[in-house]
Each structure stands twice: as structure tokens, then as C-alpha cells.
PDB file of C-alpha atoms in Angstrom:
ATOM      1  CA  UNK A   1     210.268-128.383-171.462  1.00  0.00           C
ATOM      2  CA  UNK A   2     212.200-131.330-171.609  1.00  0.00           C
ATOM      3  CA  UNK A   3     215.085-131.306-174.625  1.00  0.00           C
ATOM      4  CA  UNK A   4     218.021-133.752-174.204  1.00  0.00           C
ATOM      5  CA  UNK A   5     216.590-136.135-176.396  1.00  0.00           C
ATOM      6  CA  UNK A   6     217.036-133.875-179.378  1.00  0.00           C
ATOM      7  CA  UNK A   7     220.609-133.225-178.793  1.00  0.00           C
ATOM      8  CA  UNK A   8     223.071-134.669-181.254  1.00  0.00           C
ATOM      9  CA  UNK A   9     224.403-137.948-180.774  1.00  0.00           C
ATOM     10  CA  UNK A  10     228.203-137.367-179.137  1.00  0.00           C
ATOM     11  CA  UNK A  11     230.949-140.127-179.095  1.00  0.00           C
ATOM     12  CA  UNK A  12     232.726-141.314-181.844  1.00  0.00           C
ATOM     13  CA  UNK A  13     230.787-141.753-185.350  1.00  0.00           C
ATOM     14  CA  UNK A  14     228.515-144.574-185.677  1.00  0.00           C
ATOM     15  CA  UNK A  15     230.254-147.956-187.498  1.00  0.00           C
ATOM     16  CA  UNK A  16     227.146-149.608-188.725  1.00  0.00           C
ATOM     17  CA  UNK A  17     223.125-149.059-190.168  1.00  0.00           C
ATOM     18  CA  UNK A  18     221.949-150.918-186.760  1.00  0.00           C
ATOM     19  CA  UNK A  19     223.866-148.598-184.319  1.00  0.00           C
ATOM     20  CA  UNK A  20     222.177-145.679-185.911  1.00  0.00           C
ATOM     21  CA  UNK A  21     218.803-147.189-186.119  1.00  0.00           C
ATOM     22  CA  UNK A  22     219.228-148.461-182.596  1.00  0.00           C
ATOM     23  CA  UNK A  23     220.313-145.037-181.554  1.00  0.00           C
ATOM     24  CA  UNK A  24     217.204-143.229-183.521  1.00  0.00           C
ATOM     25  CA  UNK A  25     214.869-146.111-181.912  1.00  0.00           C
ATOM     26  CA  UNK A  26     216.078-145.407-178.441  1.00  0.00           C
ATOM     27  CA  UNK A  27     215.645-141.346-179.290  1.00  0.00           C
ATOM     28  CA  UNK A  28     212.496-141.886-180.138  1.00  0.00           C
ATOM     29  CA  UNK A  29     210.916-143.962-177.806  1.00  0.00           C
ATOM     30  CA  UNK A  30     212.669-141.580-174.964  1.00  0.00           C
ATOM     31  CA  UNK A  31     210.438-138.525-176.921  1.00  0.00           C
ATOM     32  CA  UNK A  32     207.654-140.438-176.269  1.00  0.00           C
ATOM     33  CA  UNK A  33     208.459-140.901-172.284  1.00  0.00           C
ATOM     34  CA  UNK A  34     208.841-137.473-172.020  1.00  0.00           C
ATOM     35  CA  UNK A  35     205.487-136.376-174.010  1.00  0.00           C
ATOM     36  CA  UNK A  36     203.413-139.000-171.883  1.00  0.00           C
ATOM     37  CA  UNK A  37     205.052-137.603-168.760  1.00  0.00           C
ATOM     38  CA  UNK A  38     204.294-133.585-169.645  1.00  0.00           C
ATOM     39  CA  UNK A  39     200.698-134.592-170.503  1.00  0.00           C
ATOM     40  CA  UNK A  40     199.827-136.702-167.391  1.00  0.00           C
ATOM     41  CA  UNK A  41     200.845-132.823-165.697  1.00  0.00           C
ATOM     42  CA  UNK A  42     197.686-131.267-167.614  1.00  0.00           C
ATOM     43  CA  UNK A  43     194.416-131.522-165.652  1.00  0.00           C
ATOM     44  CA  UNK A  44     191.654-133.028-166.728  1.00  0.00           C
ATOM     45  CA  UNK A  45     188.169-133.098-164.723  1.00  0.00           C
ATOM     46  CA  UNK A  46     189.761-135.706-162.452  1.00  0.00           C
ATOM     47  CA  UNK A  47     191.985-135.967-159.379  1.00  0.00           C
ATOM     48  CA  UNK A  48     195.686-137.941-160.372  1.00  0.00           C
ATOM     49  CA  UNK A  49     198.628-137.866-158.622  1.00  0.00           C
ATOM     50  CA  UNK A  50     200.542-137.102-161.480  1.00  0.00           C
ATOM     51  CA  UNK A  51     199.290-133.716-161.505  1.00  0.00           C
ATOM     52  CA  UNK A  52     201.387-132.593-159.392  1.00  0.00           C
ATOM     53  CA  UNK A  53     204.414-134.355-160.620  1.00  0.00           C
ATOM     54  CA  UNK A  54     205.967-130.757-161.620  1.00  0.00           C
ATOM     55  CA  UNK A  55     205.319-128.913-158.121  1.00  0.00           C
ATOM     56  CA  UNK A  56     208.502-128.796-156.231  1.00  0.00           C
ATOM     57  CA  UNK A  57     208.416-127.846-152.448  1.00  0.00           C
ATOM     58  CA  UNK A  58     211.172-125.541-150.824  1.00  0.00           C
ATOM     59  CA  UNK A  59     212.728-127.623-147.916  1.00  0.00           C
ATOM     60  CA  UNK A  60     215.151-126.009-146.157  1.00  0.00           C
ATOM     61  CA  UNK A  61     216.570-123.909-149.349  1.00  0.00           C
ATOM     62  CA  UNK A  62     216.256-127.623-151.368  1.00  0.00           C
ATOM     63  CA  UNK A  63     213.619-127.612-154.087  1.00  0.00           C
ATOM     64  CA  UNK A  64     212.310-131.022-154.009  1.00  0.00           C
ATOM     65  CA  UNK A  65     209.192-133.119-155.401  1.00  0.00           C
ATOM     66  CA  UNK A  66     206.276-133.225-153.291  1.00  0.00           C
ATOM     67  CA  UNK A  67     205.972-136.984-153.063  1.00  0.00           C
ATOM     68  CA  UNK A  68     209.421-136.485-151.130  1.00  0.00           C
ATOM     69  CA  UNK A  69     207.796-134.470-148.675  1.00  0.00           C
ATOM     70  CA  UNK A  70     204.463-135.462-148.199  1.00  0.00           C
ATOM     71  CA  UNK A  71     202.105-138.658-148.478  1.00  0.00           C
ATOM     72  CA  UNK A  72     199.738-138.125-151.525  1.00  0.00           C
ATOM     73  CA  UNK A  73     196.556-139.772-151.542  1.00  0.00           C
ATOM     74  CA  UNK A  74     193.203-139.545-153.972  1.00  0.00           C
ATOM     75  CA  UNK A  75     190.156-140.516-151.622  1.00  0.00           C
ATOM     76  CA  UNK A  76     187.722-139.468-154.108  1.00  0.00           C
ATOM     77  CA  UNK A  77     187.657-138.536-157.749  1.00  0.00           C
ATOM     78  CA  UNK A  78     187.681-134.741-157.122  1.00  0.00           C
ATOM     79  CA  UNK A  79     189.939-134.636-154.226  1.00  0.00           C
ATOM     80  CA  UNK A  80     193.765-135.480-153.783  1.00  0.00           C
ATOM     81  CA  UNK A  81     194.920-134.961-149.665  1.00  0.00           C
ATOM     82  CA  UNK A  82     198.395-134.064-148.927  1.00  0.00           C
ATOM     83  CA  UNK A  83     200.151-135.165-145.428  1.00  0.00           C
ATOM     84  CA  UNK A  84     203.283-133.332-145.078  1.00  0.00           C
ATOM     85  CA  UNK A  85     205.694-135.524-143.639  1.00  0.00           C
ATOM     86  CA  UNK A  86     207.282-132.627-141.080  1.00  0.00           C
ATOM     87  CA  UNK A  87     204.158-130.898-140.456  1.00  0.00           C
ATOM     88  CA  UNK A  88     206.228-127.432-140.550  1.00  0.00           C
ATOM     89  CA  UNK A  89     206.071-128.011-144.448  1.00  0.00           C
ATOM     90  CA  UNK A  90     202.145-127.740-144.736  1.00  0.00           C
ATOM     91  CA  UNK A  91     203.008-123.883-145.183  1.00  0.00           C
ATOM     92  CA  UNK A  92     205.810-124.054-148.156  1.00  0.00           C
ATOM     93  CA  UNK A  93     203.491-127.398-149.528  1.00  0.00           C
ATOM     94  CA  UNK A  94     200.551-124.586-150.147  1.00  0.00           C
ATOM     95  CA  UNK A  95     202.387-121.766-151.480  1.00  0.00           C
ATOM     96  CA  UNK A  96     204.082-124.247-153.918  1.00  0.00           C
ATOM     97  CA  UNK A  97     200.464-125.443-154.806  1.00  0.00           C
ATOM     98  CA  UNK A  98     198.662-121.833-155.274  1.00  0.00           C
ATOM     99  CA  UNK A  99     201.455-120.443-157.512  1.00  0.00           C
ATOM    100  CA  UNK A 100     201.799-123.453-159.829  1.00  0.00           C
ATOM    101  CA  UNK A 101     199.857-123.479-162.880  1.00  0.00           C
ATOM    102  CA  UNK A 102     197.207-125.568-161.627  1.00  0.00           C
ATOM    103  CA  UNK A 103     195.172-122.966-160.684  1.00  0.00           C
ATOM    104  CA  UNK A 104     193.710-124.873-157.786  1.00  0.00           C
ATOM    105  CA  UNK A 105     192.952-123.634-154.023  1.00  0.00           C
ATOM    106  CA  UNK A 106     194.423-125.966-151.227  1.00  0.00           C
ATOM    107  CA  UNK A 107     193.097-125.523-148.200  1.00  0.00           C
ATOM    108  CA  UNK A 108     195.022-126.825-144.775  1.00  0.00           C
ATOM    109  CA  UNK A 109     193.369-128.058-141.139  1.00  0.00           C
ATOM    110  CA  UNK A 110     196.959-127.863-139.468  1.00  0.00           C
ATOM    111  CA  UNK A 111     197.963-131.160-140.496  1.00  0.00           C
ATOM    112  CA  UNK A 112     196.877-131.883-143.955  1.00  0.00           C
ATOM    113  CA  UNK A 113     196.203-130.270-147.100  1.00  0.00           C
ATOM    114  CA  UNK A 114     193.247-130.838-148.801  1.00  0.00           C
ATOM    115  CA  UNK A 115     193.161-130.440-152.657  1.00  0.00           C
ATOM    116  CA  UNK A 116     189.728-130.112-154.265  1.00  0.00           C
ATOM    117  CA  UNK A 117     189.599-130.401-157.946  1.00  0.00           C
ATOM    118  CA  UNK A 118     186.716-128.455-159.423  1.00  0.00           C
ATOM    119  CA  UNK A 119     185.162-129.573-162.458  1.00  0.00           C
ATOM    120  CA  UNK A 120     186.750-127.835-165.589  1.00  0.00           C
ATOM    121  CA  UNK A 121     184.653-124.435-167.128  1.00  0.00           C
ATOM    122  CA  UNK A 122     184.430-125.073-170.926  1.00  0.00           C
ATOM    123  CA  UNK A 123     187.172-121.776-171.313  1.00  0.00           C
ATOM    124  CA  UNK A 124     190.005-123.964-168.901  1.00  0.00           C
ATOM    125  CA  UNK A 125     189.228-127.188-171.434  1.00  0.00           C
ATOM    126  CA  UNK A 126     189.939-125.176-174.275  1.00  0.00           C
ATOM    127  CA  UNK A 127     192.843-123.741-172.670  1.00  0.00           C
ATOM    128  CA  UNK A 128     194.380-127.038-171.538  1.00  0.00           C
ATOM    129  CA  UNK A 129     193.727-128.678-175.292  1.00  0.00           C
ATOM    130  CA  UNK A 130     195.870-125.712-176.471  1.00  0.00           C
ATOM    131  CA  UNK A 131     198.667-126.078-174.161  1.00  0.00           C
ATOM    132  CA  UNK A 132     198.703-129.870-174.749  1.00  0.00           C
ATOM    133  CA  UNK A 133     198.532-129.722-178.574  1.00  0.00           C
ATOM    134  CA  UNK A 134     201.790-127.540-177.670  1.00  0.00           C
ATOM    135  CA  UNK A 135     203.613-130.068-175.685  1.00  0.00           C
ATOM    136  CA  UNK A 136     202.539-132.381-178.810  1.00  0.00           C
ATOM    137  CA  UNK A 137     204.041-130.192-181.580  1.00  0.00           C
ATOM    138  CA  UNK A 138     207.207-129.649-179.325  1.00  0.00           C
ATOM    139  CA  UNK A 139     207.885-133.410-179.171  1.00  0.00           C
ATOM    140  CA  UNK A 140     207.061-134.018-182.674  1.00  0.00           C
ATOM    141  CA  UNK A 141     210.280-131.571-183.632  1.00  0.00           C
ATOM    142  CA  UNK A 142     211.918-133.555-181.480  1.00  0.00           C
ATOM    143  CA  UNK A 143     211.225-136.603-183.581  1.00  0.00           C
ATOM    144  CA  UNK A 144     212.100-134.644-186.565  1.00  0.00           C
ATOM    145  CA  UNK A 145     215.607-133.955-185.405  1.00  0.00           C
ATOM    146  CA  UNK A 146     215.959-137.611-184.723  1.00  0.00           C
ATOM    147  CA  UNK A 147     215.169-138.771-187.527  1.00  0.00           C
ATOM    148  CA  UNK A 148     217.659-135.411-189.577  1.00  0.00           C
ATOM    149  CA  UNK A 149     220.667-136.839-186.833  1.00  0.00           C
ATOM    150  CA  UNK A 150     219.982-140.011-188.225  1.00  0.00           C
ATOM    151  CA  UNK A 151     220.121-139.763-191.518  1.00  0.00           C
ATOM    152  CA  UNK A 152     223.062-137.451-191.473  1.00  0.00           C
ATOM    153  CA  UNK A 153     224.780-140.294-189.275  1.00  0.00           C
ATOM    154  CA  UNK A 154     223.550-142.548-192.569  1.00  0.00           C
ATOM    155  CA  UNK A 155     225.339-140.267-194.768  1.00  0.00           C
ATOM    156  CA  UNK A 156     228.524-140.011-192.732  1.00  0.00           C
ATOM    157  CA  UNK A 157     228.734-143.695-193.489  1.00  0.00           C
ATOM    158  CA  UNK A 158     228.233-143.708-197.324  1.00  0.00           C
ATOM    159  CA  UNK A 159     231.221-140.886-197.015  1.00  0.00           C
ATOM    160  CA  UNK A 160     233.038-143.112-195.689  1.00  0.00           C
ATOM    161  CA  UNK A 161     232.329-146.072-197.913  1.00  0.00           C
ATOM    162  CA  UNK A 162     231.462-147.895-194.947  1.00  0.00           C
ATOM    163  CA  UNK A 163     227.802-149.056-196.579  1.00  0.00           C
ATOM    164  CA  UNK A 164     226.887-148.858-200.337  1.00  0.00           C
ATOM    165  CA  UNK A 165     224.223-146.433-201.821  1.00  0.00           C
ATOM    166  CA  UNK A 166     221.532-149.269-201.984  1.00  0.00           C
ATOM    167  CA  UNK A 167     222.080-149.410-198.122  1.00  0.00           C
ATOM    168  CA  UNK A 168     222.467-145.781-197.930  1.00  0.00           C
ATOM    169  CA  UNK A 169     218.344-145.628-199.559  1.00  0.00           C
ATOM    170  CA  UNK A 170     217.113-148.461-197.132  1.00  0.00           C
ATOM    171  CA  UNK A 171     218.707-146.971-194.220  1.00  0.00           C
ATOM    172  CA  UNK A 172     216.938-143.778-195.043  1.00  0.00           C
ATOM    173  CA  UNK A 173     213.939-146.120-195.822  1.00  0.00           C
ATOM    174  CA  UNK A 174     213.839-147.496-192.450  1.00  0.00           C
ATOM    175  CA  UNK A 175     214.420-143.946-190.126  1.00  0.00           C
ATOM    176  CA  UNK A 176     211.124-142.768-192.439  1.00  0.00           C
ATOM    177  CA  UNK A 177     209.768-145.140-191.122  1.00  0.00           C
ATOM    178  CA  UNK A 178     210.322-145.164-187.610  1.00  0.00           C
ATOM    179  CA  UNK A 179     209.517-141.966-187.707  1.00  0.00           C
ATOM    180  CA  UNK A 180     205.952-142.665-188.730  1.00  0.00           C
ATOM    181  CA  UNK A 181     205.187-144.610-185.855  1.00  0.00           C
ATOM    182  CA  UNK A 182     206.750-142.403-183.625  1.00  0.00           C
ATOM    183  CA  UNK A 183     205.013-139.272-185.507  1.00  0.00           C
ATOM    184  CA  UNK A 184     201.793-141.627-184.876  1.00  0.00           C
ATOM    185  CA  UNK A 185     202.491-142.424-181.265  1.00  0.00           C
ATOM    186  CA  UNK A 186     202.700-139.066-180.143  1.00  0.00           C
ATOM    187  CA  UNK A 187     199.145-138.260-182.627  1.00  0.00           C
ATOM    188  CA  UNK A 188     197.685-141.134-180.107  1.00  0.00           C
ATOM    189  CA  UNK A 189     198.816-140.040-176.709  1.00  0.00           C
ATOM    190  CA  UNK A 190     197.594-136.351-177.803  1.00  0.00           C
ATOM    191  CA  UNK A 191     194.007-137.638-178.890  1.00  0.00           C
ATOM    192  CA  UNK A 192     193.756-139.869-175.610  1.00  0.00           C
ATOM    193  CA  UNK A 193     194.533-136.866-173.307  1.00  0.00           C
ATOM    194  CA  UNK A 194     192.674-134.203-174.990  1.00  0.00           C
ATOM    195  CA  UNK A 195     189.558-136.818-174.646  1.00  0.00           C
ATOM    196  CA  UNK A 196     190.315-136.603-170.914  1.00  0.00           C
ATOM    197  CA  UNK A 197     190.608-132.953-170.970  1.00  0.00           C
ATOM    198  CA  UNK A 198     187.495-133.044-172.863  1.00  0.00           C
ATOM    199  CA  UNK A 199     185.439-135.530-171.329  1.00  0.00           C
ATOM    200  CA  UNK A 200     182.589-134.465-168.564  1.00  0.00           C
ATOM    201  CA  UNK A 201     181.927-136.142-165.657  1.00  0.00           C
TER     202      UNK A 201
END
């Protein structure tokens, strides 16, 4: 899973309220990103593209994505096809596909792969709500340690007696409450996928 956005801010020490908050926005909204970009990797009872933004193809000893091997297409909503650009790929293209976590069975003619998507049992729902709810929880600690770098960065600055303590308070104020809507953004993007997940065609 995807951590640099919790990572402490490095360079020098912030000089103002608004760098901080800027910073903390920018943190934030980068958690967010991520989250959005895990989840659209979870299957639902639909074929999307972006489920196989995580497999990575070995190309001559180079792991790459497989949209930069191979032409992805969707013809119908339980089927994605997969045209490997060097047809001597089609071999590494399925082994990358059968021991991903997808648990899907690709099936080649020679020239293309063709990806069926069977329609979820209730046990695989269940068991992709779980592992999204953890990709949720994951990025809301993220947002927590945004919002604990922030306010330590507001502190720094009281230290300093670069801001006052009334500042000091709405400073704090203000990361609270960025950290709501973040807190509520990532509550949103969880309930919309797990409706996917949940949802039967």
C-alpha cells in the first residue's frame, strides 16, 4: 500500500499558518488520490480497466504495466480483451493475470487474451467489502498523521513566537477541520465502492 503521503514534511520549518494548511490540504487531497486509485483495483460484478491497474507484466526482465504492453479493451460488461502488443507476451500477460489477486481465468486464442469476469458469489462480495473497508481505514491513518504533522508544524510556530496563541487555537481549528472533510471524503468513496461491490447485476 501506498504511504508517502504520511511521511513528515522535510525542508526547512514552515514560516506561516497558510504554508502549513496548504501543506496539510495538499496531504490530504493526495490521500484521497491514492484511496480512489486502490479501490478502482477491487472488483466489482463488472468489467473496468482499472482492474488491472496493479498487474505488472515481465518484459524482458522489466516489470511493467499492462496497458504498456498490450491494448485493453471492454466489449461487453463481463468481458475485458487483451491484445499483446508483441504477440510473444500473450504467455507472461496470462501468468501475470492468473497469479494476481483477481482470481480470474484468462484464456488465449494465440493472439489475444480474453478476460471473462464472472458474476461475484455472495462469499467474494463479502470478501472484497472487507479488503476495501481495509484500504479505507489505512488511508484514514493517513489523514490522521496529517492532520498530528500539522499541528505539530502549528506548534513549532507558537515556539517560536512566530503566531500568537489565539492563532495557535484557530490554526488547530482549521486542520480539525480539514480533517473532517477529508475523514468524510474517504467515508464517501468507501460507501460508493462497496455499493458496487455489492450491487447485482
Amino acid at each position: 500500500m501506498k504511504t508517502e503521503h504520511t511521511a513528515a514534511p522535510a525542508g526547512p520549518a514552515f514560516q506561516s499558518i497558510k504554508d502549513v494548511e496548504i501543506n496539510v490540504k495538499v496531504r490530504m487531497e493526495k490521500a484521497i488520490g491514492d484511496l480512489q486509485h486502490e479501490a478502482a483495483t477491487i472488483r466489482t460484478g463488472r468489467a473496468t480497466l482499472s482492474l488491472l491497474d496493479h498487474i505488472r507484466v515481465d518484459y524482458y526482465g522489466t516489470p511493467s504495466p499492462l496497458n504498456q504492453v498490450a491494448t485493453l479493451h471492454v466489449p461487453e460488461p463481463n468481458l475485458i480483451t487483451i491484445t499483446p502488443w508483441d504477440a510473444s507476451q500473450i504467455g507472461p500477460i496470462e501468468k501475470a493475470i492468473r497469479v494476481s489477486d483477481l482470481g480470474l481465468n484468462p484464456a488465449n486464442d494465440g493472439k489475444m487474451i480474453r478476460l471473462p469476469i464472472p458474476p461475484l458469489t455472495e462469499e467474494r462480495r463479502k470478501e472484497f467489502v472487507k479488503r476495501l473497508h481495509g484500504v479505507a481505514e489505512h488511508h484514514r491513518v493517513s489523514v490522521r498523521n496529517i492532520r498530528r504533522d500539522g499541528n505539530e508544524a502549528v506548534k513549532a510556530l507558537l515556539k517560536d513566537k512566530k503566531i500568537t496563541e489565539d492563532e495557535d487555537k484557530r490554526a488547530h481549528d482549521e486542520i480539525q477541520k480539514l480533517t473532517n472533510t477529508y475523514m468524510d471524503k474517504i467515508d464517501q468513496a468507501a460507501r460508493t465502492k462497496e455499493k458496487e461491490i455489492l450491487e447485482i447485476k
